[in-house]
Amino acid sequence: MTRSVNPHLSSDDFDALLEGAASQEAHAHLDACAFCREQVAADRAVVTRLESLSSFAPSPAFPDQVMARVAVPDPFALHSFGSAGRRMFATRRSLAAAASVAIIVVGAMAASVIWTLGNRETLAAAGSWLGGEAMSWLWIAVRGGAANLMEQPWYAAARGFLGSPTRLAILSAAITTVYLGGLFALRRLMALPAQGGAHAHA
Amino acid sequence: MTDRRAALAAATDQEVVALARTGHEPAYRELIRRYERPIFSLVFRMVRDRELAEDLAQETFVKALNAIESYRPEFKFSSWIFKIANNAAIDHLRRRELDTLSLDGSPHAETPEAMEATALQIGNRLESPLDAVEAKELGGAIEAAIGRLRPEYRSCILLRHVEGRAYEEIAEILNLPLGTVKTYIHRARNELRQSLAHLRE
């Protein structure tokens, strides 16, 4: 501060007074000096006027005009593998979610490997028991289904009809034709309409 | 959809920029929404021409958003975009100053009469209806006083007391030493005080 040379407050003192952070020394000077008091009051008036100025808005089309000239990178471009990584690190939340998933997956894999190495016999016994049980249930289901089929009233007639190899071949061909026809129709339905198609109601 | 918009509005500038870098278009629009008014206001008060200010503000956003990959997140996004806007406005004012000088007469004219004879005659700038609207918008005594400041002082005072930026940030935006920024703001306040003195009497 150069108050010994200049008897009035410095520009730093003025700033501090405007921001309410002035030293006691500056306040004491202000109490005694009418000139500085007047200057500070005038500065406060200017700052108040500046702070009360309203902001201006550009035209409503402004965002669209800007976006029309901005090249937004394609998030699904196959060549930009980096974008997936950047998306993962984009926000704190996405980073935390990615880290949680990674910890759970790696932890589960590590735990299963460690457990398997320590319990090979148990794992083998459990596998054998599970395989046996599964086969037993599957056999029961097949036998039950076959018995149920044979009890149907139309079973004898159907068996008689399919007893001839020629009829069996004709039926197989008919089923195959219906299946392929269905696939073809579905493909036509799913196809995108051609560009510049007919304008029936022009 | 509304939740996503709310989440984007609540995100920090750095988070929105990070999303924009991944090609998230709403993030680009969010940055425009946040800064269109402050940037346009700063540029409009610098160049005092609405149409031109809109063009310069548009240039600012296009430049910033197309170069979003080169933005360094350790700096504030606001500082970065204000710097681009201020440079655009100052460059324009410098170009206009050169054009104005050339309108004063041939640089080879040696006498005042020769200068007057070679000078181009231009009409009053406040003649068109659009100019009249702008004059009304920027018509307050304080706006007129800001318009009379040197461009460097104008940037400093607007960033400090209209946009509420810290001295350090202004120094970063304007690429000036902190002491110079403080001096400019002090001088700008002095000039404004003198310009507005008649209102206090």
mmCIF file of C-alpha atoms in Angstrom, chain A residues 11-181:
data_model
loop_
_atom_site.group_PDB
_atom_site.id
_atom_site.type_symbol
_atom_site.label_atom_id
_atom_site.label_comp_id
_atom_site.label_asym_id
_atom_site.label_seq_id
_atom_site.Cartn_x
_atom_site.Cartn_y
_atom_site.Cartn_z
ATOM 1 C CA SER A 11 -7.492 0.516 -5.574
ATOM 2 C CA ASP A 12 -7.071 -2.753 -3.656
ATOM 3 C CA ASP A 13 -8.716 -1.103 -0.647
ATOM 4 C CA PHE A 14 -11.586 0.038 -2.861
ATOM 5 C CA ASP A 15 -12.046 -3.519 -4.179
ATOM 6 C CA ALA A 16 -11.957 -4.931 -0.680
ATOM 7 C CA LEU A 17 -14.504 -2.364 0.550
ATOM 8 C CA LEU A 18 -16.844 -3.184 -2.356
ATOM 9 C CA GLU A 19 -16.603 -6.878 -1.526
ATOM 10 C CA GLY A 20 -17.016 -6.307 2.219
ATOM 11 C CA ALA A 21 -13.560 -7.655 2.976
ATOM 12 C CA ALA A 22 -11.660 -4.475 3.821
ATOM 13 C CA SER A 23 -9.167 -4.196 6.655
ATOM 14 C CA GLN A 24 -9.898 -2.285 9.868
ATOM 15 C CA GLU A 25 -7.271 0.217 8.737
ATOM 16 C CA ALA A 26 -9.242 0.926 5.551
ATOM 17 C CA HIS A 27 -12.471 1.333 7.519
ATOM 18 C CA ALA A 28 -10.736 3.701 9.934
ATOM 19 C CA HIS A 29 -9.442 5.764 7.013
ATOM 20 C CA LEU A 30 -12.924 5.838 5.495
ATOM 21 C CA ASP A 31 -14.375 7.206 8.753
ATOM 22 C CA ALA A 32 -11.881 10.044 8.680
ATOM 23 C CA CYS A 33 -11.717 10.869 4.936
ATOM 24 C CA ALA A 34 -14.769 12.434 3.270
ATOM 25 C CA PHE A 35 -13.169 12.218 -0.195
ATOM 26 C CA CYS A 36 -12.666 8.423 -0.031
ATOM 27 C CA ARG A 37 -16.119 7.985 1.520
ATOM 28 C CA GLU A 38 -17.652 9.773 -1.445
ATOM 29 C CA GLN A 39 -15.580 7.732 -3.926
ATOM 30 C CA VAL A 40 -16.561 4.441 -2.332
ATOM 31 C CA ALA A 41 -20.239 5.461 -2.324
ATOM 32 C CA ALA A 42 -20.002 6.404 -6.010
ATOM 33 C CA ASP A 43 -18.240 3.108 -6.812
ATOM 34 C CA ARG A 44 -20.943 1.179 -4.946
ATOM 35 C CA ALA A 45 -23.609 2.985 -6.977
ATOM 36 C CA VAL A 46 -21.848 2.050 -10.243
ATOM 37 C CA VAL A 47 -21.444 -1.583 -9.185
ATOM 38 C CA THR A 48 -25.101 -1.775 -8.115
ATOM 39 C CA ARG A 49 -26.171 -0.456 -11.520
ATOM 40 C CA LEU A 50 -23.888 -2.931 -13.311
ATOM 41 C CA GLU A 51 -25.114 -5.869 -11.244
ATOM 42 C CA SER A 52 -28.738 -4.983 -11.926
ATOM 43 C CA LEU A 53 -28.302 -5.013 -15.715
ATOM 44 C CA SER A 54 -30.487 -7.645 -17.305
ATOM 45 C CA SER A 55 -29.128 -10.271 -19.662
ATOM 46 C CA PHE A 56 -30.087 -10.401 -23.325
ATOM 47 C CA ALA A 57 -31.417 -13.476 -25.100
ATOM 48 C CA PRO A 58 -30.519 -14.416 -28.676
ATOM 49 C CA SER A 59 -33.307 -15.394 -31.085
ATOM 50 C CA PRO A 60 -35.273 -18.584 -30.251
ATOM 51 C CA ALA A 61 -33.736 -20.303 -33.299
ATOM 52 C CA PHE A 62 -30.232 -19.795 -31.902
ATOM 53 C CA PRO A 63 -29.689 -23.351 -30.489
ATOM 54 C CA ASP A 64 -30.879 -24.990 -33.724
ATOM 55 C CA GLN A 65 -28.710 -22.675 -35.834
ATOM 56 C CA VAL A 66 -25.679 -23.611 -33.737
ATOM 57 C CA MET A 67 -26.451 -27.336 -33.767
ATOM 58 C CA ALA A 68 -26.862 -27.264 -37.556
ATOM 59 C CA ARG A 69 -23.171 -26.330 -37.754
ATOM 60 C CA VAL A 70 -21.847 -28.657 -35.051
ATOM 61 C CA ALA A 71 -20.520 -32.108 -35.933
ATOM 62 C CA VAL A 72 -21.746 -34.345 -33.111
ATOM 63 C CA PRO A 73 -19.717 -37.598 -33.024
ATOM 64 C CA ASP A 74 -21.796 -40.732 -33.743
ATOM 65 C CA PRO A 75 -22.006 -42.682 -30.462
ATOM 66 C CA PHE A 76 -22.735 -45.947 -32.311
ATOM 67 C CA ALA A 77 -20.006 -45.697 -34.922
ATOM 68 C CA LEU A 78 -18.165 -49.038 -35.095
ATOM 69 C CA HIS A 79 -14.840 -47.294 -35.609
ATOM 70 C CA SER A 80 -15.073 -45.351 -32.341
ATOM 71 C CA PHE A 81 -14.485 -48.008 -29.722
ATOM 72 C CA GLY A 82 -13.095 -45.233 -27.541
ATOM 73 C CA SER A 83 -16.504 -43.619 -27.179
ATOM 74 C CA ALA A 84 -17.853 -46.574 -25.172
ATOM 75 C CA GLY A 85 -14.940 -46.212 -22.813
ATOM 76 C CA ARG A 86 -15.444 -42.453 -22.565
ATOM 77 C CA ARG A 87 -19.171 -42.968 -21.867
ATOM 78 C CA MET A 88 -18.172 -45.241 -19.016
ATOM 79 C CA PHE A 89 -16.016 -42.490 -17.524
ATOM 80 C CA ALA A 90 -18.388 -39.657 -18.448
ATOM 81 C CA THR A 91 -19.990 -39.087 -15.046
ATOM 82 C CA ARG A 92 -19.216 -40.091 -11.506
ATOM 83 C CA ARG A 93 -22.381 -42.217 -11.457
ATOM 84 C CA SER A 94 -21.511 -44.154 -14.646
ATOM 85 C CA LEU A 95 -17.954 -44.667 -13.386
ATOM 86 C CA ALA A 96 -19.245 -45.969 -10.029
ATOM 87 C CA ALA A 97 -21.715 -48.322 -11.785
ATOM 88 C CA ALA A 98 -19.005 -49.673 -14.115
ATOM 89 C CA ALA A 99 -16.609 -50.161 -11.189
ATOM 90 C CA SER A 100 -19.310 -51.968 -9.137
ATOM 91 C CA VAL A 101 -20.121 -54.371 -11.992
ATOM 92 C CA ALA A 102 -16.411 -55.045 -12.581
ATOM 93 C CA ILE A 103 -15.809 -55.743 -8.869
ATOM 94 C CA ILE A 104 -18.828 -58.102 -8.642
ATOM 95 C CA VAL A 105 -17.875 -60.058 -11.790
ATOM 96 C CA VAL A 106 -14.172 -60.376 -10.947
ATOM 97 C CA GLY A 107 -14.968 -61.179 -7.290
ATOM 98 C CA ALA A 108 -17.480 -63.887 -8.212
ATOM 99 C CA MET A 109 -15.061 -65.458 -10.706
ATOM 100 C CA ALA A 110 -12.206 -65.441 -8.220
ATOM 101 C CA ALA A 111 -14.389 -66.888 -5.455
ATOM 102 C CA SER A 112 -15.656 -69.716 -7.679
ATOM 103 C CA VAL A 113 -12.143 -70.636 -8.822
ATOM 104 C CA ILE A 114 -10.832 -70.673 -5.242
ATOM 105 C CA TRP A 115 -13.791 -72.743 -4.001
ATOM 106 C CA THR A 116 -13.473 -75.212 -6.891
ATOM 107 C CA LEU A 117 -9.765 -75.760 -6.245
ATOM 108 C CA GLY A 118 -10.433 -76.490 -2.562
ATOM 109 C CA ASN A 119 -13.513 -78.755 -3.041
ATOM 110 C CA ARG A 120 -12.850 -80.940 -6.070
ATOM 111 C CA GLU A 121 -14.365 -84.122 -4.537
ATOM 112 C CA THR A 122 -17.492 -82.366 -3.359
ATOM 113 C CA LEU A 123 -17.900 -80.754 -6.781
ATOM 114 C CA ALA A 124 -17.470 -84.123 -8.568
ATOM 115 C CA ALA A 125 -20.010 -85.818 -6.260
ATOM 116 C CA ALA A 126 -22.481 -82.944 -6.685
ATOM 117 C CA GLY A 127 -22.055 -83.072 -10.474
ATOM 118 C CA SER A 128 -22.633 -86.820 -10.562
ATOM 119 C CA TRP A 129 -25.753 -86.562 -8.382
ATOM 120 C CA LEU A 130 -27.156 -83.655 -10.417
ATOM 121 C CA GLY A 131 -26.523 -85.497 -13.735
ATOM 122 C CA GLY A 132 -28.265 -88.649 -12.449
ATOM 123 C CA GLU A 133 -31.248 -86.696 -11.152
ATOM 124 C CA ALA A 134 -31.593 -84.766 -14.400
ATOM 125 C CA MET A 135 -31.552 -87.923 -16.536
ATOM 126 C CA SER A 136 -34.092 -89.614 -14.252
ATOM 127 C CA TRP A 137 -36.499 -86.639 -14.478
ATOM 128 C CA LEU A 138 -36.049 -86.419 -18.247
ATOM 129 C CA TRP A 139 -36.897 -90.131 -18.679
ATOM 130 C CA ILE A 140 -39.997 -89.798 -16.501
ATOM 131 C CA ALA A 141 -41.126 -86.789 -18.578
ATOM 132 C CA VAL A 142 -40.628 -88.659 -21.908
ATOM 133 C CA ARG A 143 -42.492 -91.750 -20.691
ATOM 134 C CA GLY A 144 -45.328 -89.641 -19.276
ATOM 135 C CA GLY A 145 -45.651 -87.682 -22.532
ATOM 136 C CA ALA A 146 -45.679 -90.864 -24.656
ATOM 137 C CA ALA A 147 -48.286 -92.543 -22.467
ATOM 138 C CA ASN A 148 -50.464 -89.454 -22.603
ATOM 139 C CA LEU A 149 -50.195 -89.352 -26.405
ATOM 140 C CA MET A 150 -51.148 -92.994 -26.811
ATOM 141 C CA GLU A 151 -54.282 -92.493 -24.709
ATOM 142 C CA GLN A 152 -55.680 -89.845 -27.098
ATOM 143 C CA PRO A 153 -58.812 -90.975 -29.157
ATOM 144 C CA TRP A 154 -57.260 -89.849 -32.459
ATOM 145 C CA TYR A 155 -53.947 -91.685 -31.839
ATOM 146 C CA ALA A 156 -54.959 -94.952 -33.603
ATOM 147 C CA ALA A 157 -56.283 -93.108 -36.692
ATOM 148 C CA ALA A 158 -53.204 -90.930 -36.966
ATOM 149 C CA ARG A 159 -50.907 -93.910 -36.617
ATOM 150 C CA GLY A 160 -52.839 -95.733 -39.373
ATOM 151 C CA PHE A 161 -52.550 -92.688 -41.691
ATOM 152 C CA LEU A 162 -48.827 -92.262 -41.130
ATOM 153 C CA GLY A 163 -48.211 -96.022 -41.491
ATOM 154 C CA SER A 164 -47.708 -95.583 -45.247
ATOM 155 C CA PRO A 165 -44.263 -94.134 -46.229
ATOM 156 C CA THR A 166 -45.817 -92.302 -49.227
ATOM 157 C CA ARG A 167 -48.354 -90.479 -47.063
ATOM 158 C CA LEU A 168 -45.639 -89.662 -44.542
ATOM 159 C CA ALA A 169 -43.514 -88.137 -47.327
ATOM 160 C CA ILE A 170 -46.468 -86.094 -48.673
ATOM 161 C CA LEU A 171 -47.259 -84.775 -45.192
ATOM 162 C CA SER A 172 -43.591 -83.875 -44.582
ATOM 163 C CA ALA A 173 -43.445 -82.016 -47.925
ATOM 164 C CA ALA A 174 -46.652 -80.121 -47.112
ATOM 165 C CA ILE A 175 -45.378 -79.059 -43.668
ATOM 166 C CA THR A 176 -42.034 -77.945 -45.185
ATOM 167 C CA THR A 177 -43.852 -75.925 -47.907
ATOM 168 C CA VAL A 178 -46.094 -74.165 -45.340
ATOM 169 C CA TYR A 179 -43.039 -73.400 -43.157
ATOM 170 C CA LEU A 180 -41.007 -71.934 -46.064
ATOM 171 C CA GLY A 181 -44.040 -69.954 -47.304
#
